[in-house]
mmCIF file of C-alpha atoms in Angstrom:
data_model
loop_
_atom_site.group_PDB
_atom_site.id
_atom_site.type_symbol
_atom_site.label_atom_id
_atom_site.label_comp_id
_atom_site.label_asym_id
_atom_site.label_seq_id
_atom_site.Cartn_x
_atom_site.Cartn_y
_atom_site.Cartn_z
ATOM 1 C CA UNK A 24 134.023 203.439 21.122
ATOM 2 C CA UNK A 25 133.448 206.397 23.656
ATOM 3 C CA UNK A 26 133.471 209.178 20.303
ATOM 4 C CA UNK A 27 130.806 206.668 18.530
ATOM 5 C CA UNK A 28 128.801 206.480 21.755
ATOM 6 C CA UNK A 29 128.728 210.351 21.861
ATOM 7 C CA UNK A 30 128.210 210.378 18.253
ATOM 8 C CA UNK A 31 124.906 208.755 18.587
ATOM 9 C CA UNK A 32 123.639 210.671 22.137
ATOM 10 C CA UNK A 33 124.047 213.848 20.698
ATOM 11 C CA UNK A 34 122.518 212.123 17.350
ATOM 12 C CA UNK A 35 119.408 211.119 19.332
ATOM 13 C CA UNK A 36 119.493 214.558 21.320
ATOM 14 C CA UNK A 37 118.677 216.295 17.963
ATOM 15 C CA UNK A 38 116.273 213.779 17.272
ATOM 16 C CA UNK A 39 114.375 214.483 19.961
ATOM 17 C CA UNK A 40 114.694 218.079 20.107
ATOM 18 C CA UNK A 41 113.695 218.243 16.432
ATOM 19 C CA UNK A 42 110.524 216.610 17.540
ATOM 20 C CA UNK A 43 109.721 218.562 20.435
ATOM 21 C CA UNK A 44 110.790 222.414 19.170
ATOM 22 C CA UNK A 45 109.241 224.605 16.550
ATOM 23 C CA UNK A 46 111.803 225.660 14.106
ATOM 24 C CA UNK A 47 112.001 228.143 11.456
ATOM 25 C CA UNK A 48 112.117 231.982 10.634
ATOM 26 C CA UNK A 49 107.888 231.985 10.904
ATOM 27 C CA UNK A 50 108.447 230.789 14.202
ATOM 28 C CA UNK A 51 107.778 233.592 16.722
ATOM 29 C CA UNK A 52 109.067 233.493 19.993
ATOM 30 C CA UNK A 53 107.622 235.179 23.298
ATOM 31 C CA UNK A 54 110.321 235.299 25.708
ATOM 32 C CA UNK A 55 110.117 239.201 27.481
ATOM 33 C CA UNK A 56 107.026 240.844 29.059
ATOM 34 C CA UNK A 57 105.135 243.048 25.894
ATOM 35 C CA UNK A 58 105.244 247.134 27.074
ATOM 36 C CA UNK A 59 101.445 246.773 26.768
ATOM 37 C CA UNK A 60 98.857 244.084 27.634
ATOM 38 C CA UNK A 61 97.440 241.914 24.963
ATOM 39 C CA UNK A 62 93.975 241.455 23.998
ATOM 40 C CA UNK A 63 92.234 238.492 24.832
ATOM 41 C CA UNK A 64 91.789 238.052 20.978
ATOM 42 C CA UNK A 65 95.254 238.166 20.622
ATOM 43 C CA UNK A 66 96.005 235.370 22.947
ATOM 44 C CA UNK A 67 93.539 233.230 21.619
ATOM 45 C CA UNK A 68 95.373 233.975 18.449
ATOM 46 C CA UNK A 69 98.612 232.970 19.736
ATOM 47 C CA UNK A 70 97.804 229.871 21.299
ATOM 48 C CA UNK A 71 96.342 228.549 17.978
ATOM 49 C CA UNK A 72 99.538 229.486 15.574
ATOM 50 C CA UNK A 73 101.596 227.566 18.461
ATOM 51 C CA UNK A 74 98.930 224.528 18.403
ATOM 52 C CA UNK A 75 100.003 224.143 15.182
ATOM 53 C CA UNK A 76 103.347 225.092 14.662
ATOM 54 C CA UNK A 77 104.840 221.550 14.951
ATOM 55 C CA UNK A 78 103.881 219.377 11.951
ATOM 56 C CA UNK A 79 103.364 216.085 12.088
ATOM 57 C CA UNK A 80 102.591 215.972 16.141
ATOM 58 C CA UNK A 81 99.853 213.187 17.005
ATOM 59 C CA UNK A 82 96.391 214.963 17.594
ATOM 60 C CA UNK A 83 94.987 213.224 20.724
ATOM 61 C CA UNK A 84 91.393 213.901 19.762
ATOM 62 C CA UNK A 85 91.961 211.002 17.234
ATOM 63 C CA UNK A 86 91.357 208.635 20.419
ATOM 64 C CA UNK A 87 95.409 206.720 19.998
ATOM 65 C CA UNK A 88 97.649 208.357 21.992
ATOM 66 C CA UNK A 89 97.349 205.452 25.219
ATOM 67 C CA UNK A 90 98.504 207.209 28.410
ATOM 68 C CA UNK A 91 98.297 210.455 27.761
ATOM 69 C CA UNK A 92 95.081 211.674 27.819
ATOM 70 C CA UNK A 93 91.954 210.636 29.243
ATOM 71 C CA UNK A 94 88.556 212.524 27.628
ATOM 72 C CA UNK A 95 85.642 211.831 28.586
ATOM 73 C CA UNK A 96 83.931 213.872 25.986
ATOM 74 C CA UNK A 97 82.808 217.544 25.569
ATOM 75 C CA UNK A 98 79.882 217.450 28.052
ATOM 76 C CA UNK A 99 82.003 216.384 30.878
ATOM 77 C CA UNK A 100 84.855 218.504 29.494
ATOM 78 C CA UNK A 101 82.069 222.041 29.688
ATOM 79 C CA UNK A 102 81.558 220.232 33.413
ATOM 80 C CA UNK A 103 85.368 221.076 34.249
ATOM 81 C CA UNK A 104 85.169 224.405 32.311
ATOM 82 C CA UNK A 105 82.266 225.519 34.457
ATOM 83 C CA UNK A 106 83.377 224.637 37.527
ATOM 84 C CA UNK A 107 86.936 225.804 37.210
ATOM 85 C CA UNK A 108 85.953 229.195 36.080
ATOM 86 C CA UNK A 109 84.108 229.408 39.166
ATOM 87 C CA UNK A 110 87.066 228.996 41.796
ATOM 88 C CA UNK A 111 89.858 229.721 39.599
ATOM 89 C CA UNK A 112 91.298 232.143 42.296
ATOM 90 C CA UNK A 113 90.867 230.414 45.130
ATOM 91 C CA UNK A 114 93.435 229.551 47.750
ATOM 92 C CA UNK A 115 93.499 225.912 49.626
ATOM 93 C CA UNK A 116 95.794 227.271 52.070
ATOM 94 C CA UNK A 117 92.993 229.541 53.667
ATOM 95 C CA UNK A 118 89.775 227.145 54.139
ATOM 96 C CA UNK A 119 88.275 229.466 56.531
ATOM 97 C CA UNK A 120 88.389 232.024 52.996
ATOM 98 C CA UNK A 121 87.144 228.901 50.619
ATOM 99 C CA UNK A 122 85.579 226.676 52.900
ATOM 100 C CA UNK A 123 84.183 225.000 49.669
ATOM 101 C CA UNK A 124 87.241 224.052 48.295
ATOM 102 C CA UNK A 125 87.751 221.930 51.852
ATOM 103 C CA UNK A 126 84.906 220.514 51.680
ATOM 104 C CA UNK A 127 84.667 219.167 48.177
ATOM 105 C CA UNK A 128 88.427 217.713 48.438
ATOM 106 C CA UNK A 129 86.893 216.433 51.503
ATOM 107 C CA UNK A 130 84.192 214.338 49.405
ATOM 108 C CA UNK A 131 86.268 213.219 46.774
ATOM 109 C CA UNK A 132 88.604 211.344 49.586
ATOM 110 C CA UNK A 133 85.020 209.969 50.782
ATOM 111 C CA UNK A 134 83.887 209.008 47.421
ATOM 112 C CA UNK A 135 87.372 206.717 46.698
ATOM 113 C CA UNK A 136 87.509 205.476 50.032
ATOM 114 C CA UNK A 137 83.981 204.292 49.509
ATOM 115 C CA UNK A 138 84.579 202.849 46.259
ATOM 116 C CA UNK A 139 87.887 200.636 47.553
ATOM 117 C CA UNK A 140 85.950 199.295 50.098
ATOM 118 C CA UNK A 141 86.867 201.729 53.056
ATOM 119 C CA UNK A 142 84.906 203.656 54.124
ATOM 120 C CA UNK A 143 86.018 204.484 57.883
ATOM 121 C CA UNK A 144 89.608 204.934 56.378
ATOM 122 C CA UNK A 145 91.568 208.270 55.603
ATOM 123 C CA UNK A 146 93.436 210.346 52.611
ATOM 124 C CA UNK A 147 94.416 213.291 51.039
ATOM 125 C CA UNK A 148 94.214 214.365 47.563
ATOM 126 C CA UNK A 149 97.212 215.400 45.721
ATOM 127 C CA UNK A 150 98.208 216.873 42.639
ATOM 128 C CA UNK A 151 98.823 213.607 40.456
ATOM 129 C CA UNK A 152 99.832 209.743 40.777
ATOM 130 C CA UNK A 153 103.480 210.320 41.544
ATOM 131 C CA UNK A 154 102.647 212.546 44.475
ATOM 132 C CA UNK A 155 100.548 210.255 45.679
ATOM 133 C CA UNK A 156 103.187 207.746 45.846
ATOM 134 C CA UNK A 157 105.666 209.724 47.100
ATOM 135 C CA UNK A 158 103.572 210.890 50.006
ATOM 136 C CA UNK A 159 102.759 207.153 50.578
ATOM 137 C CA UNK A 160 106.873 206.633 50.859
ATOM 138 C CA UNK A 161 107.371 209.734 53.639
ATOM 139 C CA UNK A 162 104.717 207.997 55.424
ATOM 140 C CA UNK A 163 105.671 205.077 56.151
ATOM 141 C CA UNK A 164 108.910 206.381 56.322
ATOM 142 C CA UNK A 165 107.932 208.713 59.081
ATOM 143 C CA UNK A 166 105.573 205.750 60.413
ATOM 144 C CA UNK A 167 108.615 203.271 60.617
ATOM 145 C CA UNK A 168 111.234 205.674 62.529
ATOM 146 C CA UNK A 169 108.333 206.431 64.963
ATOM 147 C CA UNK A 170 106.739 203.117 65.364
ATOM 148 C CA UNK A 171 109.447 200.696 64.907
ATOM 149 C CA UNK A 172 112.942 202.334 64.963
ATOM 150 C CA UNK A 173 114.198 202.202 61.683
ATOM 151 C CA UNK A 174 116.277 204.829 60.668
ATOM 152 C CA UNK A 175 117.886 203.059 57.089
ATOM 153 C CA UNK A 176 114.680 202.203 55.490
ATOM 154 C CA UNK A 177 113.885 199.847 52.642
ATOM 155 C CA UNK A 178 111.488 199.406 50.306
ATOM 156 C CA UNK A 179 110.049 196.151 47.847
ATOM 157 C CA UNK A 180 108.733 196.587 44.856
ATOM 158 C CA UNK A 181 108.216 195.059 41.563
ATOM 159 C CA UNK A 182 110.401 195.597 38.282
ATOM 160 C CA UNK A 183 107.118 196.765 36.338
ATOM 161 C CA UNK A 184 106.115 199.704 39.239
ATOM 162 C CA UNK A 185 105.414 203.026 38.812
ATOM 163 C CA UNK A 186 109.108 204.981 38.414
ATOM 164 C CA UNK A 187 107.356 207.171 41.018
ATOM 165 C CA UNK A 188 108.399 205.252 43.971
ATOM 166 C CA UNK A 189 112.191 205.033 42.714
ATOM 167 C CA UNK A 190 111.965 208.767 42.950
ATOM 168 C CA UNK A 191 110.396 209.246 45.930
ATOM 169 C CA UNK A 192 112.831 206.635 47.400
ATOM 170 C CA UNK A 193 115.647 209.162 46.183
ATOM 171 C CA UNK A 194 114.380 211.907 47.687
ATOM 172 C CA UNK A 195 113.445 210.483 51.140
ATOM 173 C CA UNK A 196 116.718 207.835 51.415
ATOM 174 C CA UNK A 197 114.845 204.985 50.918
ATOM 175 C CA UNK A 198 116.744 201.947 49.487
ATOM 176 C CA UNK A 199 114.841 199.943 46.612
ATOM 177 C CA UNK A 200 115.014 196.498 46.464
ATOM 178 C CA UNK A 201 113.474 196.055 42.872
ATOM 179 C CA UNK A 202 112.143 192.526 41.968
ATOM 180 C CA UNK A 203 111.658 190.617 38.360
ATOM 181 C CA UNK A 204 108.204 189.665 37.701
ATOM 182 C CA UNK A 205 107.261 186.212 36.208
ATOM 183 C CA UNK A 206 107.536 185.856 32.625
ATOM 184 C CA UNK A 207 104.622 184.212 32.064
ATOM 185 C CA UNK A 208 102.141 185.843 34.508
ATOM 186 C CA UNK A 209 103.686 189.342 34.119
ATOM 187 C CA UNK A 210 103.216 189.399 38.145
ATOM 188 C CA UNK A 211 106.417 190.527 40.551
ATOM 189 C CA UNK A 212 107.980 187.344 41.417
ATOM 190 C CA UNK A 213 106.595 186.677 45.315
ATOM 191 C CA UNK A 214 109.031 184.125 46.343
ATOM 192 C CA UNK A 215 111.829 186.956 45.562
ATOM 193 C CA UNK A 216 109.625 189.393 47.357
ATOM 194 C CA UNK A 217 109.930 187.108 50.765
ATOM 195 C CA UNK A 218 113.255 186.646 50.619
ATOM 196 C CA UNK A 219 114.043 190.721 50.177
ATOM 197 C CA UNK A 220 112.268 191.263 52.755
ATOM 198 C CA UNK A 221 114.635 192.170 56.124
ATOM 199 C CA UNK A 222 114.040 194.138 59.413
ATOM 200 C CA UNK A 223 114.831 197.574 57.783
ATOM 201 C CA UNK A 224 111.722 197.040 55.474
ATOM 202 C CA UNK A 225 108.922 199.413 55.900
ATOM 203 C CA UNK A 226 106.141 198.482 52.878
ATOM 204 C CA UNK A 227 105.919 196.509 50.098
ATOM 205 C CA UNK A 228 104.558 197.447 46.683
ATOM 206 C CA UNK A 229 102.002 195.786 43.847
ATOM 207 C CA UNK A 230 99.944 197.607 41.056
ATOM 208 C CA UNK A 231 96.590 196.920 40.240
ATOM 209 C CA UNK A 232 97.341 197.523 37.144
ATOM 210 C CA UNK A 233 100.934 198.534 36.544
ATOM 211 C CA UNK A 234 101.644 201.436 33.344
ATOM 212 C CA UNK A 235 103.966 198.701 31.418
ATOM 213 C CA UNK A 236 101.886 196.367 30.184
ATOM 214 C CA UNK A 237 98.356 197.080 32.233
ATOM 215 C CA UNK A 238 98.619 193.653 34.248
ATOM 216 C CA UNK A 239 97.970 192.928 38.172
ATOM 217 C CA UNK A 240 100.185 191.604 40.326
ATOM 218 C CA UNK A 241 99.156 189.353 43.590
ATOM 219 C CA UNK A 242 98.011 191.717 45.921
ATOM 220 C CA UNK A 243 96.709 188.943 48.448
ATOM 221 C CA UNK A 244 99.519 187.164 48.444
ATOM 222 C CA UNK A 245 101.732 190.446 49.055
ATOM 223 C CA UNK A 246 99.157 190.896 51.812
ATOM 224 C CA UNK A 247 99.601 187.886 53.938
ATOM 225 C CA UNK A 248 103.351 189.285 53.747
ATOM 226 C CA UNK A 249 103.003 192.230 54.585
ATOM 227 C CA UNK A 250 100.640 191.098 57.817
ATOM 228 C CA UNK A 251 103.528 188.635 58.678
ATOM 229 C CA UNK A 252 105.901 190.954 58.804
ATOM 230 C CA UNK A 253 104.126 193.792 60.418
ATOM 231 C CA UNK A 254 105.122 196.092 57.210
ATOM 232 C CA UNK A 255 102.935 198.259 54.909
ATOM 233 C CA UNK A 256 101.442 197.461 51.294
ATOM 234 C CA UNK A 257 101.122 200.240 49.361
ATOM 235 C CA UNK A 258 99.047 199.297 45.869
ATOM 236 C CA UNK A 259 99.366 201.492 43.256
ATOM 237 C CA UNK A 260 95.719 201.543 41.486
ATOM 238 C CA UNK A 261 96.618 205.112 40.071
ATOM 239 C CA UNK A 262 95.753 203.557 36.479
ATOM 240 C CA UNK A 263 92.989 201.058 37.528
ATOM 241 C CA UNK A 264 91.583 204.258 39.178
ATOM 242 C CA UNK A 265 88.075 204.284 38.042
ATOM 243 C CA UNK A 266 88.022 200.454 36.141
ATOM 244 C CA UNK A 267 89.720 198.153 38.544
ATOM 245 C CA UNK A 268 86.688 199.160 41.467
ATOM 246 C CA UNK A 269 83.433 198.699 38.834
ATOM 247 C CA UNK A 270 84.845 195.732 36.885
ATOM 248 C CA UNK A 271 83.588 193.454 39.894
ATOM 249 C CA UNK A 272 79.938 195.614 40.041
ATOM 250 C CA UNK A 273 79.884 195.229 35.896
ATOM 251 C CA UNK A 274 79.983 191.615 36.466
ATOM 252 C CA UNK A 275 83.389 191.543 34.304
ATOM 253 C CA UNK A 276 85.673 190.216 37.438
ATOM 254 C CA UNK A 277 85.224 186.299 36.356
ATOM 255 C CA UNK A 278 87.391 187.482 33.276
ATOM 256 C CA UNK A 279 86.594 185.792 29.443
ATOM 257 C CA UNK A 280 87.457 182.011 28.570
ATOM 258 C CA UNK A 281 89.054 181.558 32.314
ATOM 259 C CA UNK A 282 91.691 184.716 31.565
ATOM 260 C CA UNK A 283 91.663 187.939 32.434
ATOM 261 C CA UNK A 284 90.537 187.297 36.142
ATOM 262 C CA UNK A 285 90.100 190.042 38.445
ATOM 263 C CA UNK A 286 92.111 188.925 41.604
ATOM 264 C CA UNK A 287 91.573 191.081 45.252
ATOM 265 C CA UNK A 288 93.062 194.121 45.159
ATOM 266 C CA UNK A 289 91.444 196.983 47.566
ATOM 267 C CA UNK A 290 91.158 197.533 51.116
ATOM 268 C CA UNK A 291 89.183 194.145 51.669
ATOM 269 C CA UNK A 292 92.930 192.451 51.471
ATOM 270 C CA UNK A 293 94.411 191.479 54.620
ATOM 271 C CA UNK A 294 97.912 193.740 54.943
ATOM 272 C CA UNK A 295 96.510 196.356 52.589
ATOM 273 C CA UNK A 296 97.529 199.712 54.261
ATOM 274 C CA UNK A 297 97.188 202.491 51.396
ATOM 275 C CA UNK A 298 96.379 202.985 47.521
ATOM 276 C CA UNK A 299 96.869 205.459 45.566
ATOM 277 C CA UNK A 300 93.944 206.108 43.206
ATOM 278 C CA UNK A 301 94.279 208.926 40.004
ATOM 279 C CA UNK A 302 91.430 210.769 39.571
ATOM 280 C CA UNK A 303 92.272 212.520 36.538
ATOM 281 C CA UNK A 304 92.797 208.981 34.715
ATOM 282 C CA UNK A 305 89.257 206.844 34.240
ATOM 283 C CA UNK A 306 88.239 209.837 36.938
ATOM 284 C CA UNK A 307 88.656 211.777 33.965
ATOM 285 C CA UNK A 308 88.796 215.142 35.591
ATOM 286 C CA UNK A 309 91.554 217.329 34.030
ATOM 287 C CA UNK A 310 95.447 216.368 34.718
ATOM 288 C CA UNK A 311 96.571 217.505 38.272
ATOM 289 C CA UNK A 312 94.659 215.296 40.911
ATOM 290 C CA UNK A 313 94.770 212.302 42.760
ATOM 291 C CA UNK A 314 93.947 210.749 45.675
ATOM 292 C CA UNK A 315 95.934 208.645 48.622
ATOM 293 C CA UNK A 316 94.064 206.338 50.921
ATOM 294 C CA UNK A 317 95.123 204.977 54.308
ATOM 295 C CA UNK A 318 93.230 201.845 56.279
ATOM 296 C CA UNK A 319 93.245 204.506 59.074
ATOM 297 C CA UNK A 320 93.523 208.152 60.067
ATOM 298 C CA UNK A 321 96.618 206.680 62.709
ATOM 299 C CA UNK A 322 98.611 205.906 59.954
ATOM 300 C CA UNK A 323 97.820 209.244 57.752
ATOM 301 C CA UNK A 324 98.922 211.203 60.409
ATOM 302 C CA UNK A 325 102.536 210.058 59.593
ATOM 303 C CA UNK A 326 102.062 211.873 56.397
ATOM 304 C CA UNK A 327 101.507 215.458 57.953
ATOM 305 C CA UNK A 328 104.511 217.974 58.410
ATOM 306 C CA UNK A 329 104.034 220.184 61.328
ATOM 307 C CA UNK A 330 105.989 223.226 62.284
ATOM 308 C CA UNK A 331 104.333 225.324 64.869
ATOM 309 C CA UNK A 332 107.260 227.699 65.740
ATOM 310 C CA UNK A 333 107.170 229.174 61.665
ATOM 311 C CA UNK A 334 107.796 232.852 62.233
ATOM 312 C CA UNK A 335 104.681 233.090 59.900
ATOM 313 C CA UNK A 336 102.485 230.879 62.130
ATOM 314 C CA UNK A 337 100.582 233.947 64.298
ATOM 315 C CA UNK A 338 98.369 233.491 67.407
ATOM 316 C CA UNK A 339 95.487 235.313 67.976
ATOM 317 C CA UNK A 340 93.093 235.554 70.972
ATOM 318 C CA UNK A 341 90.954 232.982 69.061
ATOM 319 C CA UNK A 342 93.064 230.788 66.906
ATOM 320 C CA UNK A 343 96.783 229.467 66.505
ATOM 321 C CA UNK A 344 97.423 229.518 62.884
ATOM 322 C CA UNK A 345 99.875 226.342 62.401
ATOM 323 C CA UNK A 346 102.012 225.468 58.939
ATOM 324 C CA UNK A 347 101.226 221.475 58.561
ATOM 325 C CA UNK A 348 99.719 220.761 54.880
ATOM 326 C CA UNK A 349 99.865 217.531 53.976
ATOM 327 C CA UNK A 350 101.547 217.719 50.794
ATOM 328 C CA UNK A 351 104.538 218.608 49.128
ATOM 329 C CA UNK A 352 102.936 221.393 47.154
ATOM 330 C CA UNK A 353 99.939 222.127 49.546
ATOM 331 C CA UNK A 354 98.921 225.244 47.457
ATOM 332 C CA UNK A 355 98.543 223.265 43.900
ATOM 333 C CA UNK A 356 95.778 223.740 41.259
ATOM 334 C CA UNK A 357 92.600 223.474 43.674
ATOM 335 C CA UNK A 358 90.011 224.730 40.934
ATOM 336 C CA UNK A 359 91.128 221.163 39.630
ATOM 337 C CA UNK A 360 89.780 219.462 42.453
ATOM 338 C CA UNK A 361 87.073 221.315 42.159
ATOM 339 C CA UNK A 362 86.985 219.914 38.511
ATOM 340 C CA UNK A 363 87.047 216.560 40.293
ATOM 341 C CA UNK A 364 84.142 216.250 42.525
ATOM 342 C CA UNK A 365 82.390 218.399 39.496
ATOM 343 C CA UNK A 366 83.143 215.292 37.601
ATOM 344 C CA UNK A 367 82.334 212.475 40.351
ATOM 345 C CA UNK A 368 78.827 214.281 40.493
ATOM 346 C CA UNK A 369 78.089 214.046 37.154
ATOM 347 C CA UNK A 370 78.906 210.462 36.935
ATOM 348 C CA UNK A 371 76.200 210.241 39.880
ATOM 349 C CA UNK A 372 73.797 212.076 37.741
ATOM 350 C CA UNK A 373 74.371 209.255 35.015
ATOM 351 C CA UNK A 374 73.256 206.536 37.048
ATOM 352 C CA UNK A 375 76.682 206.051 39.209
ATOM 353 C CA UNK A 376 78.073 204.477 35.603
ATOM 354 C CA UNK A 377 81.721 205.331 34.451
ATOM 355 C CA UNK A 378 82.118 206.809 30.785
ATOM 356 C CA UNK A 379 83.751 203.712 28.374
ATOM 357 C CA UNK A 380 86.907 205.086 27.706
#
């Protein structure tokens, strides 16, 4: 049994790597620096043979390749062209250089806080969904050893969310307590959610919508849990992003034929402490941004790492230059969020109305 197993894994590796890897003696391979620099032309050359060196890959321009790519057409696409061009070298870790780049990242927070309802809260951006959540786990990670003592923390979440927090949980010691969702409903089972629930819980989890099948799960009832208990509720709205907030202003929330019903999800909840919302989904600015939101700056602060004794922290007669970003990777792609509030403009230039996907 064991052989046959293996017999099939290594079957399905070279399924997949047939899929994935150019092969064949046309195939050219890059894989050492050239003695001399190439021509623009050149690369522009190169980057179409390798565009279509694969045969039979799906072209996303064909509008059917669901959650992969998110265009919201070649005006808005020249929109993140322009505006990446223009701060393509800049460096987030020196806003006193690019005080711009601050700023704008600054907005963008404003702009989703705003949109969930609010607007007195706090965030960050990051560089995608699954940093989002995982910044949302060291928080209240870092909020629960503080606040209430708990060094073995657990989490609750629902079968159907985002494999994001299962890795953060790995990385930051966090046990998972994973619940079924209803079979009917498709929303995580809350009776199953109480009864998980124990003094080394930090936060609870629901999506609004979750990646599986795109459904919601009970966000006010996970609420009045989460108040009872004096724990966090993280929702994950990293898909909903820019649909979940405007189906209530579109006049869509009632649902069609008494399904479909948009149910509370955003900060207006009772127990709702955070949400992560994905910018470069509905957002549609390019891959490599999204946004976490806190009810309050007192919690955020739990996301911050601070080290002010960093041999490369210096003091001046001025300033005291101290390493705290706020992110894992606090130097990632900014010209993207620069791409982002490029974007959120121009969908304020259109009347405040979100592209149909």
């Amino acid at each position: 049994m064991a052989a046959k197993v293996e017999t099939e894994m290594n079957k399905a590796k070279l399924d997949i790597e047939n899929q994935l890897v150019p092969k064949g003696a046309d195939v050219v391979r890059h894989l050492s620096l050239p003695d001399k620099g190439k021509s623009l032309e050149w690369i522009v050359s190169q980057m179409e043979i390798m565009d279509n060196e694969l045969s039979g890959h799906s072209n996303w321009k064909n509008g059917k390749i669901s959650g992969a790519v998110y265009h919201g057409g070649d005006e808005l696409e020249n929109v993140i062209v322009q505006a990446y061009q223009r701060y393509c070298v800049s460096n987030p870790l020196h806003p006193s250089v690019f005080p711009a780049i601050r700023k704008m990242e600054a907005e963008i927070v404003a702009m989703c806080l705003k949109l969930y309802n609010n607007p007195n809260g706090a965030g960050t951006m990051t560089s995608g969904g699954t940093e989002s959540i995982i910044m949302a786990l060291k928080t209240y990670r870092d909020w629960a050893r503080t606040v209430k003592g708990i060094v073995e923390p657990e989490i609750v979440i629902p079968s159907t969310a985002h494999a994001a927090f299962d890795k953060g949980a790995a990385y930051f010691k966090i046990k998972v307590h994973t619940i079924p969702i209803d079979p009917v409903t498709r929303k995580v089972d809350i009776k199953r959610v109480k009864r998980a629930i124990n003094p080394n819980t930090i936060m609870l989890v629901g999506s609004a919508i979750n990646f599986p099948d795109g459904n919601q799960d009970d966000i006010a009832a996970l609420g009045k849990l989460a108040s009872y208990y004096k724990i966090g509720l993280h929702v994950d709205c990293c898909l909903g992003s820019f649909i979940m907030p405007y189906l209530e202003r579109a006049g869509l929330a009632h649902g069609e034929d008494g399904k479909y019903k948009l149910s509370p999800f955003d900060f207006r909840v009772p127990g709702v402490t955070s949400i992560s919302c994905d910018t470069h989904k509905y957002g549609f600015a390019p891959k490599g941004t999204s946004v976490i939101m806190y009810r309050d700056a007192e919690l955020r602060k739990h996301q911050y790492y601070v080290n002010p004794h960093w041999s490369g922290s210096h003091s001046s007669f001025q300033t005291k230059v101290v390493y705290m970003p706020p992110l894992l990777c606090p130097d990632h792609g900014k010209p993207i969020s620069v791409d982002s509030i490029a974007i959120q403009r121009s969908f304020i230039t259109r009347g405040n109305k979100v592209p149909v996907p």
